[in-house]
Amino acid sequence: MAQQLDSATDHRQAADQGEAQRQERKQPYDPATQQRPTPPRVGAPPPSPAPTPDESADQPDRPVRSDQSDQPDRRPDQSNQRNQSNQPDQTGPLNAPDLSEQEPNAEAPKPGRALAHGWCALSALHSRLEAHIERALEAEAELSVREYSVLDVLSDQHDGEGGHLRMNQLADVVVLSQSATTRLVSRLEDRGLLIRYLCPTDRRGIYTNVSADGRKLLERARPVHDIALREALHDAAQRPELAPLVTAVRTLGPTSRPS
């Protein structure tokens, strides 16, 4: 019985192979590929029909992974990013103090700054006064402020004890070096405004006095000097940083000459 079943199976397979060969010979020959299309395998399911052009355009091929539903969503959370962008930058040293809760305090003045500011104001006042007076003296008497100061100081000398100034003493009064004072006195002497002579009691000492021409020029220059000084002080008093100094200058009384 088993031999009969095997024989029937062999006859069926031989018949299927013969049918497949006959179907292959019926297929048209393709000269481009030089081969006939492969006939469908006997017993295989029929191929699915190809999609029409309209269907392929409307439904693009989008393969879906079988494990896509199991993977977590890795797209960035845009709402979280928006929240982070609105947060202030908190980078910095770990031990930095939190300044957001501290009350702003006024900057404490540094030691010595007030003194430096006062000196700058005093220097500015002196420069303003000297420049204004110099222009007036040059225009009316052809004298500089230093030359006027030397004539004014030497005009107060007298023949009594300590009434004459030596060159180093004169330099201290006009606030110049001794060499600069000597050159200034020589220039005024050349103009005939000063005269120098030996001290009668000390042959090593040299006295300097204002000449007659020097006294005439000084009498003409003093009103010019005083008017220019008052004008310069009035202008400086309009500036808040100089007004206290102007008040102090106006309240000063006459002082004695340094000896």
PDB file of C-alpha atoms in Angstrom:
ATOM      1  CA  MET A   1       0.000   0.000   0.000  1.00  0.00           C
ATOM      2  CA  ALA A   2       2.842   2.408   0.868  1.00  0.00           C
ATOM      3  CA  GLN A   3       4.583   1.689  -2.417  1.00  0.00           C
ATOM      4  CA  GLN A   4       1.396   2.610  -4.286  1.00  0.00           C
ATOM      5  CA  LEU A   5       1.198   5.983  -2.445  1.00  0.00           C
ATOM      6  CA  ASP A   6       4.831   6.815  -3.219  1.00  0.00           C
ATOM      7  CA  SER A   7       4.342   5.939  -6.859  1.00  0.00           C
ATOM      8  CA  ALA A   8       1.272   8.179  -7.069  1.00  0.00           C
ATOM      9  CA  THR A   9       3.187  11.062  -5.503  1.00  0.00           C
ATOM     10  CA  ASP A  10       6.043  10.670  -7.976  1.00  0.00           C
ATOM     11  CA  HIS A  11       3.604  10.666 -10.891  1.00  0.00           C
ATOM     12  CA  ARG A  12       1.966  13.857  -9.538  1.00  0.00           C
ATOM     13  CA  GLN A  13       5.320  15.685  -9.153  1.00  0.00           C
ATOM     14  CA  ALA A  14       6.411  14.642 -12.644  1.00  0.00           C
ATOM     15  CA  ALA A  15       3.143  15.942 -14.052  1.00  0.00           C
ATOM     16  CA  ASP A  16       3.598  19.290 -12.236  1.00  0.00           C
ATOM     17  CA  GLN A  17       7.121  19.685 -13.588  1.00  0.00           C
ATOM     18  CA  GLY A  18       5.994  18.960 -17.094  1.00  0.00           C
ATOM     19  CA  GLU A  19       3.193  21.495 -16.796  1.00  0.00           C
ATOM     20  CA  ALA A  20       5.683  24.132 -15.549  1.00  0.00           C
ATOM     21  CA  GLN A  21       7.979  23.517 -18.509  1.00  0.00           C
ATOM     22  CA  ARG A  22       5.086  23.878 -20.940  1.00  0.00           C
ATOM     23  CA  GLN A  23       4.075  27.172 -19.312  1.00  0.00           C
ATOM     24  CA  GLU A  24       7.661  28.449 -19.562  1.00  0.00           C
ATOM     25  CA  ARG A  25       7.801  27.684 -23.277  1.00  0.00           C
ATOM     26  CA  LYS A  26       4.576  29.632 -23.765  1.00  0.00           C
ATOM     27  CA  GLN A  27       6.072  32.828 -22.227  1.00  0.00           C
ATOM     28  CA  PRO A  28       7.322  35.373 -24.829  1.00  0.00           C
ATOM     29  CA  TYR A  29      11.060  35.713 -25.194  1.00  0.00           C
ATOM     30  CA  ASP A  30      12.492  39.093 -24.046  1.00  0.00           C
ATOM     31  CA  PRO A  31      15.376  40.065 -26.387  1.00  0.00           C
ATOM     32  CA  ALA A  32      16.591  42.824 -23.953  1.00  0.00           C
ATOM     33  CA  THR A  33      17.250  40.438 -21.115  1.00  0.00           C
ATOM     34  CA  GLN A  34      17.695  37.377 -23.395  1.00  0.00           C
ATOM     35  CA  GLN A  35      15.546  35.334 -21.066  1.00  0.00           C
ATOM     36  CA  ARG A  36      11.969  34.442 -20.469  1.00  0.00           C
ATOM     37  CA  PRO A  37      10.118  35.622 -17.403  1.00  0.00           C
ATOM     38  CA  THR A  38      10.230  33.244 -14.489  1.00  0.00           C
ATOM     39  CA  PRO A  39       6.921  31.403 -14.358  1.00  0.00           C
ATOM     40  CA  PRO A  40       5.081  31.467 -11.077  1.00  0.00           C
ATOM     41  CA  ARG A  41       5.845  28.639  -8.753  1.00  0.00           C
ATOM     42  CA  VAL A  42       3.211  25.989  -8.729  1.00  0.00           C
ATOM     43  CA  GLY A  43       1.140  26.259  -5.589  1.00  0.00           C
ATOM     44  CA  ALA A  44       2.404  29.871  -4.723  1.00  0.00           C
ATOM     45  CA  PRO A  45      -0.196  32.527  -3.918  1.00  0.00           C
ATOM     46  CA  PRO A  46      -0.992  34.913  -6.774  1.00  0.00           C
ATOM     47  CA  PRO A  47       1.001  38.224  -6.712  1.00  0.00           C
ATOM     48  CA  SER A  48      -0.783  41.298  -5.417  1.00  0.00           C
ATOM     49  CA  PRO A  49      -1.816  43.757  -8.123  1.00  0.00           C
ATOM     50  CA  ALA A  50       0.496  46.765  -8.635  1.00  0.00           C
ATOM     51  CA  PRO A  51      -0.927  50.048  -7.347  1.00  0.00           C
ATOM     52  CA  THR A  52      -2.237  52.491  -9.889  1.00  0.00           C
ATOM     53  CA  PRO A  53      -0.390  55.833 -10.383  1.00  0.00           C
ATOM     54  CA  ASP A  54      -3.122  57.690  -8.483  1.00  0.00           C
ATOM     55  CA  GLU A  55      -2.974  55.315  -5.547  1.00  0.00           C
ATOM     56  CA  SER A  56       0.871  55.410  -5.348  1.00  0.00           C
ATOM     57  CA  ALA A  57       0.844  59.210  -5.358  1.00  0.00           C
ATOM     58  CA  ASP A  58      -1.781  59.477  -2.643  1.00  0.00           C
ATOM     59  CA  GLN A  59      -0.344  56.758  -0.455  1.00  0.00           C
ATOM     60  CA  PRO A  60       3.482  57.019  -0.247  1.00  0.00           C
ATOM     61  CA  ASP A  61       5.359  54.039   0.973  1.00  0.00           C
ATOM     62  CA  ARG A  62       5.992  54.632   4.671  1.00  0.00           C
ATOM     63  CA  PRO A  63       7.367  51.504   6.305  1.00  0.00           C
ATOM     64  CA  VAL A  64       6.412  51.198   9.910  1.00  0.00           C
ATOM     65  CA  ARG A  65       8.770  49.480  12.299  1.00  0.00           C
ATOM     66  CA  SER A  66       7.209  46.753  14.278  1.00  0.00           C
ATOM     67  CA  ASP A  67       8.936  47.962  17.453  1.00  0.00           C
ATOM     68  CA  GLN A  68       8.049  51.662  16.973  1.00  0.00           C
ATOM     69  CA  SER A  69       5.247  51.540  19.504  1.00  0.00           C
ATOM     70  CA  ASP A  70       7.645  50.116  22.086  1.00  0.00           C
ATOM     71  CA  GLN A  71      10.234  52.940  21.749  1.00  0.00           C
ATOM     72  CA  PRO A  72       9.896  56.035  24.006  1.00  0.00           C
ATOM     73  CA  ASP A  73       9.191  59.413  22.376  1.00  0.00           C
ATOM     74  CA  ARG A  74      12.605  61.076  22.036  1.00  0.00           C
ATOM     75  CA  ARG A  75      11.399  64.338  20.535  1.00  0.00           C
ATOM     76  CA  PRO A  76      12.390  67.375  22.668  1.00  0.00           C
ATOM     77  CA  ASP A  77       9.683  68.728  24.882  1.00  0.00           C
ATOM     78  CA  GLN A  78       9.088  72.180  23.431  1.00  0.00           C
ATOM     79  CA  SER A  79       7.059  73.355  26.405  1.00  0.00           C
ATOM     80  CA  ASN A  80       9.927  72.423  28.716  1.00  0.00           C
ATOM     81  CA  GLN A  81      12.392  74.287  26.504  1.00  0.00           C
ATOM     82  CA  ARG A  82      10.215  77.396  26.604  1.00  0.00           C
ATOM     83  CA  ASN A  83      10.127  77.257  30.375  1.00  0.00           C
ATOM     84  CA  GLN A  84      13.911  76.879  30.548  1.00  0.00           C
ATOM     85  CA  SER A  85      14.492  79.833  28.206  1.00  0.00           C
ATOM     86  CA  ASN A  86      12.523  82.074  30.570  1.00  0.00           C
ATOM     87  CA  GLN A  87      14.604  81.076  33.583  1.00  0.00           C
ATOM     88  CA  PRO A  88      17.540  83.371  34.522  1.00  0.00           C
ATOM     89  CA  ASP A  89      21.058  82.162  33.954  1.00  0.00           C
ATOM     90  CA  GLN A  90      22.226  80.658  37.212  1.00  0.00           C
ATOM     91  CA  THR A  91      25.721  79.759  36.132  1.00  0.00           C
ATOM     92  CA  GLY A  92      28.575  81.072  38.224  1.00  0.00           C
ATOM     93  CA  PRO A  93      30.677  80.165  41.246  1.00  0.00           C
ATOM     94  CA  LEU A  94      28.997  77.750  43.592  1.00  0.00           C
ATOM     95  CA  ASN A  95      29.812  79.875  46.619  1.00  0.00           C
ATOM     96  CA  ALA A  96      28.815  83.227  45.085  1.00  0.00           C
ATOM     97  CA  PRO A  97      26.510  85.244  47.376  1.00  0.00           C
ATOM     98  CA  ASP A  98      22.920  85.784  46.351  1.00  0.00           C
ATOM     99  CA  LEU A  99      22.770  89.483  45.511  1.00  0.00           C
ATOM    100  CA  SER A 100      19.106  89.462  44.528  1.00  0.00           C
ATOM    101  CA  GLU A 101      17.940  89.751  48.150  1.00  0.00           C
ATOM    102  CA  GLN A 102      20.534  92.299  49.252  1.00  0.00           C
ATOM    103  CA  GLU A 103      19.520  95.928  49.494  1.00  0.00           C
ATOM    104  CA  PRO A 104      21.609  98.334  47.394  1.00  0.00           C
ATOM    105  CA  ASN A 105      23.903 100.386  49.571  1.00  0.00           C
ATOM    106  CA  ALA A 106      25.530 103.655  48.621  1.00  0.00           C
ATOM    107  CA  GLU A 107      29.200 103.316  47.827  1.00  0.00           C
ATOM    108  CA  ALA A 108      31.234 104.284  50.831  1.00  0.00           C
ATOM    109  CA  PRO A 109      33.682 107.104  50.112  1.00  0.00           C
ATOM    110  CA  LYS A 110      37.254 105.946  49.915  1.00  0.00           C
ATOM    111  CA  PRO A 111      39.707 107.398  52.417  1.00  0.00           C
ATOM    112  CA  GLY A 112      41.486 110.444  51.084  1.00  0.00           C
ATOM    113  CA  ARG A 113      39.160 111.018  48.127  1.00  0.00           C
ATOM    114  CA  ALA A 114      37.498 114.047  49.718  1.00  0.00           C
ATOM    115  CA  LEU A 115      40.923 115.579  50.326  1.00  0.00           C
ATOM    116  CA  ALA A 116      41.942 114.918  46.717  1.00  0.00           C
ATOM    117  CA  HIS A 117      38.724 116.496  45.421  1.00  0.00           C
ATOM    118  CA  GLY A 118      39.356 119.577  47.548  1.00  0.00           C
ATOM    119  CA  TRP A 119      42.887 119.908  46.208  1.00  0.00           C
ATOM    120  CA  CYS A 120      41.663 119.620  42.610  1.00  0.00           C
ATOM    121  CA  ALA A 121      39.121 122.375  43.235  1.00  0.00           C
ATOM    122  CA  LEU A 122      41.773 124.620  44.807  1.00  0.00           C
ATOM    123  CA  SER A 123      44.134 124.054  41.877  1.00  0.00           C
ATOM    124  CA  ALA A 124      41.350 124.841  39.408  1.00  0.00           C
ATOM    125  CA  LEU A 125      40.522 128.082  41.229  1.00  0.00           C
ATOM    126  CA  HIS A 126      44.169 129.174  41.234  1.00  0.00           C
ATOM    127  CA  SER A 127      44.537 128.468  37.518  1.00  0.00           C
ATOM    128  CA  ARG A 128      41.386 130.458  36.690  1.00  0.00           C
ATOM    129  CA  LEU A 129      42.447 133.455  38.760  1.00  0.00           C
ATOM    130  CA  GLU A 130      45.999 133.508  37.449  1.00  0.00           C
ATOM    131  CA  ALA A 131      44.966 133.214  33.792  1.00  0.00           C
ATOM    132  CA  HIS A 132      42.407 136.040  34.054  1.00  0.00           C
ATOM    133  CA  ILE A 133      44.770 138.386  35.930  1.00  0.00           C
ATOM    134  CA  GLU A 134      47.661 137.618  33.565  1.00  0.00           C
ATOM    135  CA  ARG A 135      45.653 138.657  30.512  1.00  0.00           C
ATOM    136  CA  ALA A 136      44.689 141.939  32.161  1.00  0.00           C
ATOM    137  CA  LEU A 137      48.228 142.779  33.343  1.00  0.00           C
ATOM    138  CA  GLU A 138      49.793 141.942  29.990  1.00  0.00           C
ATOM    139  CA  ALA A 139      47.318 144.195  28.200  1.00  0.00           C
ATOM    140  CA  GLU A 140      47.602 147.205  30.558  1.00  0.00           C
ATOM    141  CA  ALA A 141      51.102 147.054  32.090  1.00  0.00           C
ATOM    142  CA  GLU A 142      53.098 144.516  30.076  1.00  0.00           C
ATOM    143  CA  LEU A 143      53.695 142.489  33.208  1.00  0.00           C
ATOM    144  CA  SER A 144      53.177 138.847  34.025  1.00  0.00           C
ATOM    145  CA  VAL A 145      51.645 137.708  37.295  1.00  0.00           C
ATOM    146  CA  ARG A 146      55.101 136.642  38.568  1.00  0.00           C
ATOM    147  CA  GLU A 147      56.697 139.961  37.647  1.00  0.00           C
ATOM    148  CA  TYR A 148      53.884 141.888  39.327  1.00  0.00           C
ATOM    149  CA  SER A 149      54.264 139.729  42.455  1.00  0.00           C
ATOM    150  CA  VAL A 150      58.011 140.464  42.673  1.00  0.00           C
ATOM    151  CA  LEU A 151      57.470 144.224  42.300  1.00  0.00           C
ATOM    152  CA  ASP A 152      54.648 144.176  44.847  1.00  0.00           C
ATOM    153  CA  VAL A 153      56.662 142.221  47.433  1.00  0.00           C
ATOM    154  CA  LEU A 154      59.834 144.295  47.041  1.00  0.00           C
ATOM    155  CA  SER A 155      57.903 147.571  47.220  1.00  0.00           C
ATOM    156  CA  ASP A 156      57.037 146.823  50.868  1.00  0.00           C
ATOM    157  CA  GLN A 157      60.709 146.698  51.951  1.00  0.00           C
ATOM    158  CA  HIS A 158      62.085 149.279  54.352  1.00  0.00           C
ATOM    159  CA  ASP A 159      65.432 150.264  55.802  1.00  0.00           C
ATOM    160  CA  GLY A 160      64.720 148.961  59.273  1.00  0.00           C
ATOM    161  CA  GLU A 161      65.909 145.682  60.719  1.00  0.00           C
ATOM    162  CA  GLY A 162      64.735 142.767  58.579  1.00  0.00           C
ATOM    163  CA  GLY A 163      63.217 145.184  56.101  1.00  0.00           C
ATOM    164  CA  HIS A 164      65.057 143.740  53.104  1.00  0.00           C
ATOM    165  CA  LEU A 165      64.651 140.280  51.591  1.00  0.00           C
ATOM    166  CA  ARG A 166      67.465 138.125  50.405  1.00  0.00           C
ATOM    167  CA  MET A 167      67.073 136.180  47.186  1.00  0.00           C
ATOM    168  CA  ASN A 168      66.130 132.925  48.900  1.00  0.00           C
ATOM    169  CA  GLN A 169      63.504 134.742  50.989  1.00  0.00           C
ATOM    170  CA  LEU A 170      62.043 136.380  47.891  1.00  0.00           C
ATOM    171  CA  ALA A 171      61.892 132.978  46.190  1.00  0.00           C
ATOM    172  CA  ASP A 172      59.816 131.618  49.081  1.00  0.00           C
ATOM    173  CA  VAL A 173      57.369 134.510  48.884  1.00  0.00           C
ATOM    174  CA  VAL A 174      56.711 134.278  45.129  1.00  0.00           C
ATOM    175  CA  VAL A 175      56.823 130.438  45.240  1.00  0.00           C
ATOM    176  CA  LEU A 176      59.641 129.976  42.733  1.00  0.00           C
ATOM    177  CA  SER A 177      62.985 128.249  42.853  1.00  0.00           C
ATOM    178  CA  GLN A 178      65.960 130.425  43.747  1.00  0.00           C
ATOM    179  CA  SER A 179      67.421 130.149  40.258  1.00  0.00           C
ATOM    180  CA  ALA A 180      64.113 131.092  38.618  1.00  0.00           C
ATOM    181  CA  THR A 181      63.765 134.028  40.999  1.00  0.00           C
ATOM    182  CA  THR A 182      67.272 135.228  40.135  1.00  0.00           C
ATOM    183  CA  ARG A 183      66.498 135.144  36.398  1.00  0.00           C
ATOM    184  CA  LEU A 184      63.210 136.978  36.975  1.00  0.00           C
ATOM    185  CA  VAL A 185      64.917 139.726  39.009  1.00  0.00           C
ATOM    186  CA  SER A 186      67.593 140.085  36.327  1.00  0.00           C
ATOM    187  CA  ARG A 187      64.925 140.531  33.655  1.00  0.00           C
ATOM    188  CA  LEU A 188      63.159 143.268  35.659  1.00  0.00           C
ATOM    189  CA  GLU A 189      66.507 144.934  36.349  1.00  0.00           C
ATOM    190  CA  ASP A 190      67.234 145.009  32.614  1.00  0.00           C
ATOM    191  CA  ARG A 191      63.926 146.842  32.103  1.00  0.00           C
ATOM    192  CA  GLY A 192      64.943 149.401  34.716  1.00  0.00           C
ATOM    193  CA  LEU A 193      62.239 148.365  37.168  1.00  0.00           C
ATOM    194  CA  LEU A 194      64.612 147.006  39.868  1.00  0.00           C
ATOM    195  CA  ILE A 195      68.022 148.005  41.207  1.00  0.00           C
ATOM    196  CA  ARG A 196      70.498 145.881  43.145  1.00  0.00           C
ATOM    197  CA  TYR A 197      73.171 147.076  45.537  1.00  0.00           C
ATOM    198  CA  LEU A 198      75.461 145.730  48.255  1.00  0.00           C
ATOM    199  CA  CYS A 199      74.214 145.597  51.785  1.00  0.00           C
ATOM    200  CA  PRO A 200      75.844 148.460  53.736  1.00  0.00           C
ATOM    201  CA  THR A 201      76.368 146.299  56.812  1.00  0.00           C
ATOM    202  CA  ASP A 202      77.217 143.020  55.064  1.00  0.00           C
ATOM    203  CA  ARG A 203      79.378 143.185  51.960  1.00  0.00           C
ATOM    204  CA  ARG A 204      78.423 139.630  51.056  1.00  0.00           C
ATOM    205  CA  GLY A 205      74.712 140.467  50.895  1.00  0.00           C
ATOM    206  CA  ILE A 206      72.935 141.980  47.870  1.00  0.00           C
ATOM    207  CA  TYR A 207      69.702 143.927  48.248  1.00  0.00           C
ATOM    208  CA  THR A 208      67.134 144.490  45.562  1.00  0.00           C
ATOM    209  CA  ASN A 209      64.794 147.488  45.534  1.00  0.00           C
ATOM    210  CA  VAL A 210      62.127 148.796  43.208  1.00  0.00           C
ATOM    211  CA  SER A 211      63.337 151.677  41.072  1.00  0.00           C
ATOM    212  CA  ALA A 212      61.419 154.898  40.515  1.00  0.00           C
ATOM    213  CA  ASP A 213      60.186 153.652  37.138  1.00  0.00           C
ATOM    214  CA  GLY A 214      59.211 150.385  38.755  1.00  0.00           C
ATOM    215  CA  ARG A 215      57.086 152.181  41.370  1.00  0.00           C
ATOM    216  CA  LYS A 216      55.290 154.202  38.685  1.00  0.00           C
ATOM    217  CA  LEU A 217      54.486 151.047  36.735  1.00  0.00           C
ATOM    218  CA  LEU A 218      53.380 149.287  39.902  1.00  0.00           C
ATOM    219  CA  GLU A 219      50.993 152.114  40.816  1.00  0.00           C
ATOM    220  CA  ARG A 220      49.405 151.793  37.383  1.00  0.00           C
ATOM    221  CA  ALA A 221      49.217 147.992  37.510  1.00  0.00           C
ATOM    222  CA  ARG A 222      47.664 147.620  40.987  1.00  0.00           C
ATOM    223  CA  PRO A 223      44.122 148.738  40.062  1.00  0.00           C
ATOM    224  CA  VAL A 224      44.235 146.500  36.990  1.00  0.00           C
ATOM    225  CA  HIS A 225      45.277 143.574  39.161  1.00  0.00           C
ATOM    226  CA  ASP A 226      42.572 144.179  41.785  1.00  0.00           C
ATOM    227  CA  ILE A 227      39.757 144.567  39.236  1.00  0.00           C
ATOM    228  CA  ALA A 228      40.796 141.411  37.371  1.00  0.00           C
ATOM    229  CA  LEU A 229      40.963 139.501  40.664  1.00  0.00           C
ATOM    230  CA  ARG A 230      37.412 140.522  41.638  1.00  0.00           C
ATOM    231  CA  GLU A 231      36.115 139.586  38.176  1.00  0.00           C
ATOM    232  CA  ALA A 232      37.792 136.183  38.301  1.00  0.00           C
ATOM    233  CA  LEU A 233      36.427 135.472  41.785  1.00  0.00           C
ATOM    234  CA  HIS A 234      32.918 136.471  40.708  1.00  0.00           C
ATOM    235  CA  ASP A 235      33.042 134.091  37.730  1.00  0.00           C
ATOM    236  CA  ALA A 236      34.450 131.242  39.838  1.00  0.00           C
ATOM    237  CA  ALA A 237      31.718 131.700  42.469  1.00  0.00           C
ATOM    238  CA  GLN A 238      29.125 130.656  39.883  1.00  0.00           C
ATOM    239  CA  ARG A 239      30.548 127.137  39.885  1.00  0.00           C
ATOM    240  CA  PRO A 240      29.273 125.017  42.815  1.00  0.00           C
ATOM    241  CA  GLU A 241      32.568 123.181  43.297  1.00  0.00           C
ATOM    242  CA  LEU A 242      34.515 126.474  43.555  1.00  0.00           C
ATOM    243  CA  ALA A 243      32.030 128.636  45.462  1.00  0.00           C
ATOM    244  CA  PRO A 244      33.171 127.533  48.981  1.00  0.00           C
ATOM    245  CA  LEU A 245      36.784 128.336  48.115  1.00  0.00           C
ATOM    246  CA  VAL A 246      35.840 131.768  46.765  1.00  0.00           C
ATOM    247  CA  THR A 247      34.077 132.502  50.046  1.00  0.00           C
ATOM    248  CA  ALA A 248      37.201 131.486  51.962  1.00  0.00           C
ATOM    249  CA  VAL A 249      39.424 133.749  49.838  1.00  0.00           C
ATOM    250  CA  ARG A 250      37.119 136.728  50.330  1.00  0.00           C
ATOM    251  CA  THR A 251      37.176 136.317  54.119  1.00  0.00           C
ATOM    252  CA  LEU A 252      40.987 136.217  54.381  1.00  0.00           C
ATOM    253  CA  GLY A 253      42.589 139.217  56.068  1.00  0.00           C
ATOM    254  CA  PRO A 254      45.982 140.798  55.382  1.00  0.00           C
ATOM    255  CA  THR A 255      48.926 138.616  56.351  1.00  0.00           C
ATOM    256  CA  SER A 256      52.485 139.492  57.130  1.00  0.00           C
ATOM    257  CA  ARG A 257      55.265 138.796  54.693  1.00  0.00           C
ATOM    258  CA  PRO A 258      57.347 135.679  55.471  1.00  0.00           C
ATOM    259  CA  SER A 259      60.777 136.524  56.796  1.00  0.00           C
TER     260      SER A 259
END
